[in-house]
PDB file of C-alpha atoms and ligand atoms in Angstrom:
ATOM      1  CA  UNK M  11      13.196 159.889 159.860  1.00  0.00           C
ATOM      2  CA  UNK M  12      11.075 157.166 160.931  1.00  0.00           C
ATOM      3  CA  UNK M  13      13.680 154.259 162.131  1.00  0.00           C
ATOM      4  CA  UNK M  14      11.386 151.354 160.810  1.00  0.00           C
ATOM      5  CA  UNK M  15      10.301 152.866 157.698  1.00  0.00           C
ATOM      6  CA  UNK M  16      14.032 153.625 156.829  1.00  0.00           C
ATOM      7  CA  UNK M  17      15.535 150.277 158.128  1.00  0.00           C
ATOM      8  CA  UNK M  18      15.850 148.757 155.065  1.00  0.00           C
ATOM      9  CA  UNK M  19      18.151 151.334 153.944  1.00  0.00           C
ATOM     10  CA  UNK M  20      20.716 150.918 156.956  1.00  0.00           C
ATOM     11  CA  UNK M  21      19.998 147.117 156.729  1.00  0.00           C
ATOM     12  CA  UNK M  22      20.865 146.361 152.989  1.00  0.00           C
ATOM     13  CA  UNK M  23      24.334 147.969 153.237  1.00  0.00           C
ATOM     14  CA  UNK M  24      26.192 144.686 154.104  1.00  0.00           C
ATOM     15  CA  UNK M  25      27.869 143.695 157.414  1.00  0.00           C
ATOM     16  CA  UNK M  26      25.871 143.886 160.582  1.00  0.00           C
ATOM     17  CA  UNK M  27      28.043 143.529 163.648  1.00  0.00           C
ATOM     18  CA  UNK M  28      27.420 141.775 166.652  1.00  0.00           C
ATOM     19  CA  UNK M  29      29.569 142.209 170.085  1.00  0.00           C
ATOM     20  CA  UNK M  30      31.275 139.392 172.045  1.00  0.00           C
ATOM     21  CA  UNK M  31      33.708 140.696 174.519  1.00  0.00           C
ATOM     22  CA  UNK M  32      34.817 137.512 175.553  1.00  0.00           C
ATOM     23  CA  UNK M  33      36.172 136.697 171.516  1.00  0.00           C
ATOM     24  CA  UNK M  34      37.577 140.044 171.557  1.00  0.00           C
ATOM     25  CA  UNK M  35      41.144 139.379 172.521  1.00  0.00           C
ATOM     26  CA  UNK M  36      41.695 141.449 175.608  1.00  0.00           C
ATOM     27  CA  UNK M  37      39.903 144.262 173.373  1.00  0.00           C
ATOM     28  CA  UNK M  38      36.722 145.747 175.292  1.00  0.00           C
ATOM     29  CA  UNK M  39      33.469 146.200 173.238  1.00  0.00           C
ATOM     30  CA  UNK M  40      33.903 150.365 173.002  1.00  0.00           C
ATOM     31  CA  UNK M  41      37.198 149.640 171.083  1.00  0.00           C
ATOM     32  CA  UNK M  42      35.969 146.766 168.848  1.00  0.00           C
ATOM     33  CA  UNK M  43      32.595 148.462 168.557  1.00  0.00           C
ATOM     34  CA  UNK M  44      34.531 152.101 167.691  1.00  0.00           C
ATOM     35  CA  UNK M  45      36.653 150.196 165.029  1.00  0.00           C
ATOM     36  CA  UNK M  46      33.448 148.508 163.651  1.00  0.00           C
ATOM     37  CA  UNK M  47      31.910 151.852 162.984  1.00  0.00           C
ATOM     38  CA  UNK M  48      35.133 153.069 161.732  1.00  0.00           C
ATOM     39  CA  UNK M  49      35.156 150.309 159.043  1.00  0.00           C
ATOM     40  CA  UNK M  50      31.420 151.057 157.812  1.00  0.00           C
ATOM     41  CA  UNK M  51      29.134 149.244 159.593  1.00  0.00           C
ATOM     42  CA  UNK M  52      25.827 150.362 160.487  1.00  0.00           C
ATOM     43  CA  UNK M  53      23.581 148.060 162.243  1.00  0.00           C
ATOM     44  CA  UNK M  54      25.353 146.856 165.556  1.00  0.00           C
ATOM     45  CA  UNK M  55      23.917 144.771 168.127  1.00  0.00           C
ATOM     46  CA  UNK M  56      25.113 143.972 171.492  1.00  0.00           C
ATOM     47  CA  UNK M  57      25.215 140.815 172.800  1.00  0.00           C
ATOM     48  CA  UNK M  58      25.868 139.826 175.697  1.00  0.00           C
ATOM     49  CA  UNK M  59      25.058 137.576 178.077  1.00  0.00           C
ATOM     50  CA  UNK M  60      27.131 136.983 181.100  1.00  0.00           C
ATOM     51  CA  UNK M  61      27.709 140.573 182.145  1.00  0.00           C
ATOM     52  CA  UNK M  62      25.489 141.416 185.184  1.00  0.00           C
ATOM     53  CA  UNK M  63      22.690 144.280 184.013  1.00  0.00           C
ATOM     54  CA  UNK M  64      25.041 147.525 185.520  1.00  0.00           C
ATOM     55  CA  UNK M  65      27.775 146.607 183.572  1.00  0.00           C
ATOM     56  CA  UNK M  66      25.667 146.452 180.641  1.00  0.00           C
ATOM     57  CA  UNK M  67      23.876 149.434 181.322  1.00  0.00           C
ATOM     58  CA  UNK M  68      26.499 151.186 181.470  1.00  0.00           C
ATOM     59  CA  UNK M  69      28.541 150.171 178.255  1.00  0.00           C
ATOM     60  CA  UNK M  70      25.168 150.417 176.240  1.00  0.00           C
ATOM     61  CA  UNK M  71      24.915 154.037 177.320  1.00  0.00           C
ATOM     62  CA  UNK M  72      28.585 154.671 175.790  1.00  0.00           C
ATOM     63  CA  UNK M  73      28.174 152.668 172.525  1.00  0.00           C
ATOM     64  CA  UNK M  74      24.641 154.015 172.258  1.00  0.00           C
ATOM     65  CA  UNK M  75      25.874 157.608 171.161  1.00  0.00           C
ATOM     66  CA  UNK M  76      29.018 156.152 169.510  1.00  0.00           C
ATOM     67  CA  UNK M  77      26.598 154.597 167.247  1.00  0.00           C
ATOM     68  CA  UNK M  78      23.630 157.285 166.852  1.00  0.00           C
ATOM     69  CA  UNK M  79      27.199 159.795 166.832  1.00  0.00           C
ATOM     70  CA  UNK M  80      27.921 157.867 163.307  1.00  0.00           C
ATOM     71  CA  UNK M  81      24.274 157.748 162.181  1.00  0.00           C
ATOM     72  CA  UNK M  82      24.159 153.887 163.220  1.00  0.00           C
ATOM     73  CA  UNK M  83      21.518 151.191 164.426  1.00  0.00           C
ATOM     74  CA  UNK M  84      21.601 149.885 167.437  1.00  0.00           C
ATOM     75  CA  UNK M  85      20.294 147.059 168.422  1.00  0.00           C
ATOM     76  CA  UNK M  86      20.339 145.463 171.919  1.00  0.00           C
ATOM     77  CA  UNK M  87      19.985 141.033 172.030  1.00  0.00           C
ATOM     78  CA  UNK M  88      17.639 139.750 174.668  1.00  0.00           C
ATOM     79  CA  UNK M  89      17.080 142.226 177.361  1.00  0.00           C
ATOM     80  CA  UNK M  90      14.029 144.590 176.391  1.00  0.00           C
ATOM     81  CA  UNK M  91      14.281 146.126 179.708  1.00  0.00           C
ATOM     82  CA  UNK M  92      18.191 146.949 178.762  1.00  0.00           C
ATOM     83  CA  UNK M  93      16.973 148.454 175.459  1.00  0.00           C
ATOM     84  CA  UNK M  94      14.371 150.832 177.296  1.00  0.00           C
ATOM     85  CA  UNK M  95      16.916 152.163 179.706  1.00  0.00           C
ATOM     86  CA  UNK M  96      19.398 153.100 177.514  1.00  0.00           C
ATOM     87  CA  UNK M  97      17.084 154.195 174.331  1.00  0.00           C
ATOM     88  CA  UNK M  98      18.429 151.656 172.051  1.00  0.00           C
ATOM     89  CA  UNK M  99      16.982 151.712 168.539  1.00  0.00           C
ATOM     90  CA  UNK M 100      15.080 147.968 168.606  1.00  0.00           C
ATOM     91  CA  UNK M 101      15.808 144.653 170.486  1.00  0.00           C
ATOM     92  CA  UNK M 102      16.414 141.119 168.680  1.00  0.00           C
ATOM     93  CA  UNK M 103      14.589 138.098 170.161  1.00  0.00           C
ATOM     94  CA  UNK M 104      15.093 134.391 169.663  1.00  0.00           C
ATOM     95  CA  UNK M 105      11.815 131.963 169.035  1.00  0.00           C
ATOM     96  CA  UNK M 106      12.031 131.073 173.360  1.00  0.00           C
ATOM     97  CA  UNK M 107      11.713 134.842 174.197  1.00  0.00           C
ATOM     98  CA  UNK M 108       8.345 136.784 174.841  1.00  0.00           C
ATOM     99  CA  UNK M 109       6.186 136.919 171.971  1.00  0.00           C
ATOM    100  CA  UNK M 110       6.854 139.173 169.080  1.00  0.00           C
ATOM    101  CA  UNK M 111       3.736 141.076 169.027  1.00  0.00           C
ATOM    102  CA  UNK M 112       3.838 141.236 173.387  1.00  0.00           C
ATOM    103  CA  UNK M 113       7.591 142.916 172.350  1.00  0.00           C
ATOM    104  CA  UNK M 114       5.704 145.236 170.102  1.00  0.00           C
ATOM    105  CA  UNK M 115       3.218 146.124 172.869  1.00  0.00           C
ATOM    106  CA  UNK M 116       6.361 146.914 175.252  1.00  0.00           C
ATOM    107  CA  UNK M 117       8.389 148.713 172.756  1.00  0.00           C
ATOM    108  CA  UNK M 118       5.824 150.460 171.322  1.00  0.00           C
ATOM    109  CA  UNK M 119       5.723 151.704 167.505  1.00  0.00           C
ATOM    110  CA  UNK M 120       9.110 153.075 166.798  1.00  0.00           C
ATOM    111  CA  UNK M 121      11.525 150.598 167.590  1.00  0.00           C
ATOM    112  CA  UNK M 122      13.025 147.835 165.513  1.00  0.00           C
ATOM    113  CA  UNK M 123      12.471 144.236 166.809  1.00  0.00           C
ATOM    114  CA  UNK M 124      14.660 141.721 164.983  1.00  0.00           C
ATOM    115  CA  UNK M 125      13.381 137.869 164.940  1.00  0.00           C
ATOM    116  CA  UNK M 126      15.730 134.662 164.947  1.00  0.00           C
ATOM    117  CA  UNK M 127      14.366 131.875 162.156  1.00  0.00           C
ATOM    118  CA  UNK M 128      15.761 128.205 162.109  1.00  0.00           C
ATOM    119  CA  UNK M 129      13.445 126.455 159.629  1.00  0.00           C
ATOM    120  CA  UNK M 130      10.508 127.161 156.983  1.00  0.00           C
ATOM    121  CA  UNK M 131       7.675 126.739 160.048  1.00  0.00           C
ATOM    122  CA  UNK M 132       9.188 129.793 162.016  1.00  0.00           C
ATOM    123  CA  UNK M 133       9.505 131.697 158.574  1.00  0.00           C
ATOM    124  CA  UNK M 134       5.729 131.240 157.462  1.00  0.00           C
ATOM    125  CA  UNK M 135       5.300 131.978 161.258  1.00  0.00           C
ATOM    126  CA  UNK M 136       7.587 135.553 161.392  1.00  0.00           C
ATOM    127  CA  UNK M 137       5.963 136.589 158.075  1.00  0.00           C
ATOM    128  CA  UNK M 138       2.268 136.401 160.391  1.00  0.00           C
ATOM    129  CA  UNK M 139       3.658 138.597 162.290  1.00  0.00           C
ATOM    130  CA  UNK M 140       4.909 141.584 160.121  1.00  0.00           C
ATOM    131  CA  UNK M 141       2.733 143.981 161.633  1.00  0.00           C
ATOM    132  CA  UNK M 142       5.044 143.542 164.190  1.00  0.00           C
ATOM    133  CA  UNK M 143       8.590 142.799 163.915  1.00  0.00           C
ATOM    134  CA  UNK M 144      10.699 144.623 161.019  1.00  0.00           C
ATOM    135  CA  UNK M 145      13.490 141.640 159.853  1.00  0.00           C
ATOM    136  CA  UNK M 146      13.878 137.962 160.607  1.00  0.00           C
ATOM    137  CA  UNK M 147      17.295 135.992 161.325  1.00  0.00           C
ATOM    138  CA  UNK M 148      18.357 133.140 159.484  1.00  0.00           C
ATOM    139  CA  UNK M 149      20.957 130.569 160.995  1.00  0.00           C
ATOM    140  CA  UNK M 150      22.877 129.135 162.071  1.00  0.00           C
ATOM    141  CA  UNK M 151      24.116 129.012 158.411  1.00  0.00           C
ATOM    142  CA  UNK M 152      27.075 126.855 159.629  1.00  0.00           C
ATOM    143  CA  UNK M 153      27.633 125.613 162.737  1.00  0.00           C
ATOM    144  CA  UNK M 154      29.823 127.676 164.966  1.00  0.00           C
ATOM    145  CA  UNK M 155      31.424 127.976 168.452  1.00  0.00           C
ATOM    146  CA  UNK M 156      30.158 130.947 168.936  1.00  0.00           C
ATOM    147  CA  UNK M 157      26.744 129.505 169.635  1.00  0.00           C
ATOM    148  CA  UNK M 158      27.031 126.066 170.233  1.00  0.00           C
ATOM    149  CA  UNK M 159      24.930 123.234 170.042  1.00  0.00           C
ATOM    150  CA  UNK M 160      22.680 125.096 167.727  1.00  0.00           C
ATOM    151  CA  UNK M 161      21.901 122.704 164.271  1.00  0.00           C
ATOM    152  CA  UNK M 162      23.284 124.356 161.365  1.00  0.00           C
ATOM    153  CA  UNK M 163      20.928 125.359 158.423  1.00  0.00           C
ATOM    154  CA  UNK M 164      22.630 125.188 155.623  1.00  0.00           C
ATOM    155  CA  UNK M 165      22.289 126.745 152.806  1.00  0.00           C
ATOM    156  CA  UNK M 166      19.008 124.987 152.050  1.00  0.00           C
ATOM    157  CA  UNK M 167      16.901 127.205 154.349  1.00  0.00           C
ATOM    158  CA  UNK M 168      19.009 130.742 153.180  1.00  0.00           C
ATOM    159  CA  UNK M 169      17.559 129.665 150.287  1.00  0.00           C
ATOM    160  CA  UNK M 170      14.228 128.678 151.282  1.00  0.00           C
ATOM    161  CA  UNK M 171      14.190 131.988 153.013  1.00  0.00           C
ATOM    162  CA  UNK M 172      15.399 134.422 150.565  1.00  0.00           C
ATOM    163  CA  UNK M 173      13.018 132.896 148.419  1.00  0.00           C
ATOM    164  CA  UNK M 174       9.713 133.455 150.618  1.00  0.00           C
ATOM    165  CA  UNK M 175      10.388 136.104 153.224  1.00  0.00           C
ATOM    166  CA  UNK M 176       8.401 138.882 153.152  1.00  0.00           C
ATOM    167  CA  UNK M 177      10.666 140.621 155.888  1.00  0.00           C
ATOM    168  CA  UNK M 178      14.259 142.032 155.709  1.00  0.00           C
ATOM    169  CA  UNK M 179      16.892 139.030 156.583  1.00  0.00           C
ATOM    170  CA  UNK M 180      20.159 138.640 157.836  1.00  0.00           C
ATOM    171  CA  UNK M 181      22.127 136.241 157.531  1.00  0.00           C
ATOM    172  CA  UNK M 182      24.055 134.270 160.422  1.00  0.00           C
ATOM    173  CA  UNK M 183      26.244 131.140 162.190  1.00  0.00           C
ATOM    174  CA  UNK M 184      29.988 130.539 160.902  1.00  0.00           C
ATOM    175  CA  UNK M 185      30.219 133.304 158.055  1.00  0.00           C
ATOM    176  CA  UNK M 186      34.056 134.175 157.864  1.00  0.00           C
ATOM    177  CA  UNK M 187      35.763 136.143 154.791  1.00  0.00           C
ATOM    178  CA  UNK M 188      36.607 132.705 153.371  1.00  0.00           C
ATOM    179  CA  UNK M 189      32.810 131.463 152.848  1.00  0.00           C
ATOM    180  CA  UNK M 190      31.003 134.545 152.686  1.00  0.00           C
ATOM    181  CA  UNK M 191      30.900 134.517 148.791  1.00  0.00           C
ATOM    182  CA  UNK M 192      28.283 131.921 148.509  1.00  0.00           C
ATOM    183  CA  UNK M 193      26.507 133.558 150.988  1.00  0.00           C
ATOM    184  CA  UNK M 194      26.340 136.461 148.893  1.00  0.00           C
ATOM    185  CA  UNK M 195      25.519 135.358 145.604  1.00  0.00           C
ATOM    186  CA  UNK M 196      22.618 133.007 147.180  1.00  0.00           C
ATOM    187  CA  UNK M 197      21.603 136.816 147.194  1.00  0.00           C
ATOM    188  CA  UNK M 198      22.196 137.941 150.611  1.00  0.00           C
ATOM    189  CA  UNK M 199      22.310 141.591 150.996  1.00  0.00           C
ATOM    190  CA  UNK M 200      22.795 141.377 155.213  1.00  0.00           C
ATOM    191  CA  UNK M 201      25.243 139.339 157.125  1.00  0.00           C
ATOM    192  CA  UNK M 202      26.299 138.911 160.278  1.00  0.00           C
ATOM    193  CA  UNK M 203      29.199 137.593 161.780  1.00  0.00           C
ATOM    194  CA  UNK M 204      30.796 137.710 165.147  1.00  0.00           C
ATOM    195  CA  UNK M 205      34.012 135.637 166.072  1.00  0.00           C
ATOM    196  CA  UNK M 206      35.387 136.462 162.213  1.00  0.00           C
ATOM    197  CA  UNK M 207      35.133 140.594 162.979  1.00  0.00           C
ATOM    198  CA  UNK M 208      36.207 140.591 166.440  1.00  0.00           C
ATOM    199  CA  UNK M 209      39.117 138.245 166.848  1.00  0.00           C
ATOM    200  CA  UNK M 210      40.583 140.162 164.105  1.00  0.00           C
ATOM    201  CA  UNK M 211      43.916 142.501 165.190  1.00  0.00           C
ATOM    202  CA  UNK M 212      42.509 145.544 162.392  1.00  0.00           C
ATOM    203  CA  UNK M 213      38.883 145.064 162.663  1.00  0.00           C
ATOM    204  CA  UNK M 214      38.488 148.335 160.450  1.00  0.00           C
ATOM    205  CA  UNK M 215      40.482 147.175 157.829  1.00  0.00           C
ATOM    206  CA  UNK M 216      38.203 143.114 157.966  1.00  0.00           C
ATOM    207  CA  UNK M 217      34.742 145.153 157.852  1.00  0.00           C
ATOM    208  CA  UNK M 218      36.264 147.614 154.567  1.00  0.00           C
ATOM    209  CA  UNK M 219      37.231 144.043 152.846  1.00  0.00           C
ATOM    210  CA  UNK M 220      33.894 142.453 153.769  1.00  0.00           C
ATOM    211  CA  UNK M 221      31.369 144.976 152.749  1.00  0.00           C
ATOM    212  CA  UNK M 222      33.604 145.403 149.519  1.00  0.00           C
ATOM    213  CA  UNK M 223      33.149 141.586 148.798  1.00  0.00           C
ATOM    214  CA  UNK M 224      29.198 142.349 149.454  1.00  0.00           C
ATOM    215  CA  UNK M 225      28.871 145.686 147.275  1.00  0.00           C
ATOM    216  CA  UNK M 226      31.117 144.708 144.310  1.00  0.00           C
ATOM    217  CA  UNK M 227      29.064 141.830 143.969  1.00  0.00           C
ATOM    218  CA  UNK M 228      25.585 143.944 144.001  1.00  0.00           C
ATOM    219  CA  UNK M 229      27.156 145.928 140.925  1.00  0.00           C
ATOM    220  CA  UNK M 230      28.272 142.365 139.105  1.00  0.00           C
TER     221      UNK M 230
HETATM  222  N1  TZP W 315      22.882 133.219 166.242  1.00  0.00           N
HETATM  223  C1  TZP W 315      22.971 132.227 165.371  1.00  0.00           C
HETATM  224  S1  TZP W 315      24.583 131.817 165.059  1.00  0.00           S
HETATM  225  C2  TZP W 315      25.153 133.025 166.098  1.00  0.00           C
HETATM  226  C3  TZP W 315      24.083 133.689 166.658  1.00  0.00           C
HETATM  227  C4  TZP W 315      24.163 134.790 167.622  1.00  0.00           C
HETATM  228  C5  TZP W 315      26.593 133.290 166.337  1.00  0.00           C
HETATM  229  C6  TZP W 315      27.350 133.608 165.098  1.00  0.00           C
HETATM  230  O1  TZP W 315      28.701 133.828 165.398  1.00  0.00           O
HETATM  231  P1  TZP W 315      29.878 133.589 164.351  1.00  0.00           P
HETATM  232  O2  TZP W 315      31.125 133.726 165.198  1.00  0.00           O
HETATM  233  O3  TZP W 315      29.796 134.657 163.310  1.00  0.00           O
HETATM  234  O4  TZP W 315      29.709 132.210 163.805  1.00  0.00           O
HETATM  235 MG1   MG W 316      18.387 135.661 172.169  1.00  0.00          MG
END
């Protein structure tokens, strides 16, 4: 199957989880990442960014065939290079990395590349640029302490951005079980959340609740 051309299908099934080792409570990101999959997610991303680049390389090797091992996406935050060298499935960039289409030119055809949004400029701007990146970001929804001092969106821009992207979006920044129904029936079919997932004792047992919240609501 062409990864790209079959995103959507991996991407529209709810909860896409994102590492942070340091939230994890003493858990390292095989485990949490292992009880993610367990649960039912299928897009993961790994983010990380104090580790030095062995320690990452060698972690994204392991959770790299944990994931393809339970037909997953794998994503890789930041480091292209990273990505490369381990055969990751795409990258995700923010709006201060290298250009989207320069990403393309590294990355070449088949991988995913995944696009951070804050506001309506950068969405008219990410939809230019289709030919080359295959789903935008859109957050922070909330603020949150797991990226901080990042201005919060609101639900103004979700939205703004449901409304006129002509990409794939997830949704992200302070989504928790308690607030994710508006997020959802603003017609979300993607969210992300970190410090909610990982901080949680049964992680397995958070994602089954959360992507039941997201599907019972698509058969409303
Ligand atoms: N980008 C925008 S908000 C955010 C990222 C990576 C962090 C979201 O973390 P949490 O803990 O789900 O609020
Ligand atoms: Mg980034």
């Amino acid at each position: 199957m062409n990864l790209r051309a079959g995103m959507e299908t991996f991407f529209n099934t709810g909860i896409y989880g994102i590492t942070a080792e340091n939230l994890s409570n003493g858990r390292d990101n095989i485990e949490v990442v292992r009880e993610m999959l367990d649960g039912g997610i299928k897009f993961i991303q790994y983010r990380e960014k104090e580790k030095d680049a062995l320690s990452r390389y060698e972690e994204c090797l392991i959770l790299r065939d944990m994931i393809k091992q339970a037909g997953g996406i794998f994503i890789i935050d930041d480091f292209i290079d990273l990505a490369l060298a381990v055969d990751a499935d795409g990258v995700h960039i923010g709006q201060s990395d290298l250009p989207a289409r320069t990403v393309r030119r590294i990355l070449g055809n088949d991988k995913i590349i995944g696009l951070s949004t804050h506001n309506s400029e950068q969405l008219e701007h990410a939809n230019g640029l289709k030919r080359y990146i295959d789903y935008i970001g859109v957050g922070p929804i909330h603020s949150t302490s797991t990226k901080p001092n990042t201005e919060p969106v609101g639900l103004t821009y979700l939205n703004y951005s449901i409304k006129h992207s002509e990409l794939p979006l997830v949704a992200i920044g302070g989504i928790k079980e308690q607030n994710i129904d508006e997020i959802i029936q603003a017609g979300t079919k993607t969210i992300a959340i970190v410090s909610d997932i990982v901080t949680t004792d049964n992680i397995k047992e958070k994602v089954k609740r959360l992507r039941g919240k997201i599907f019972s609501h698509m058969f409303d």
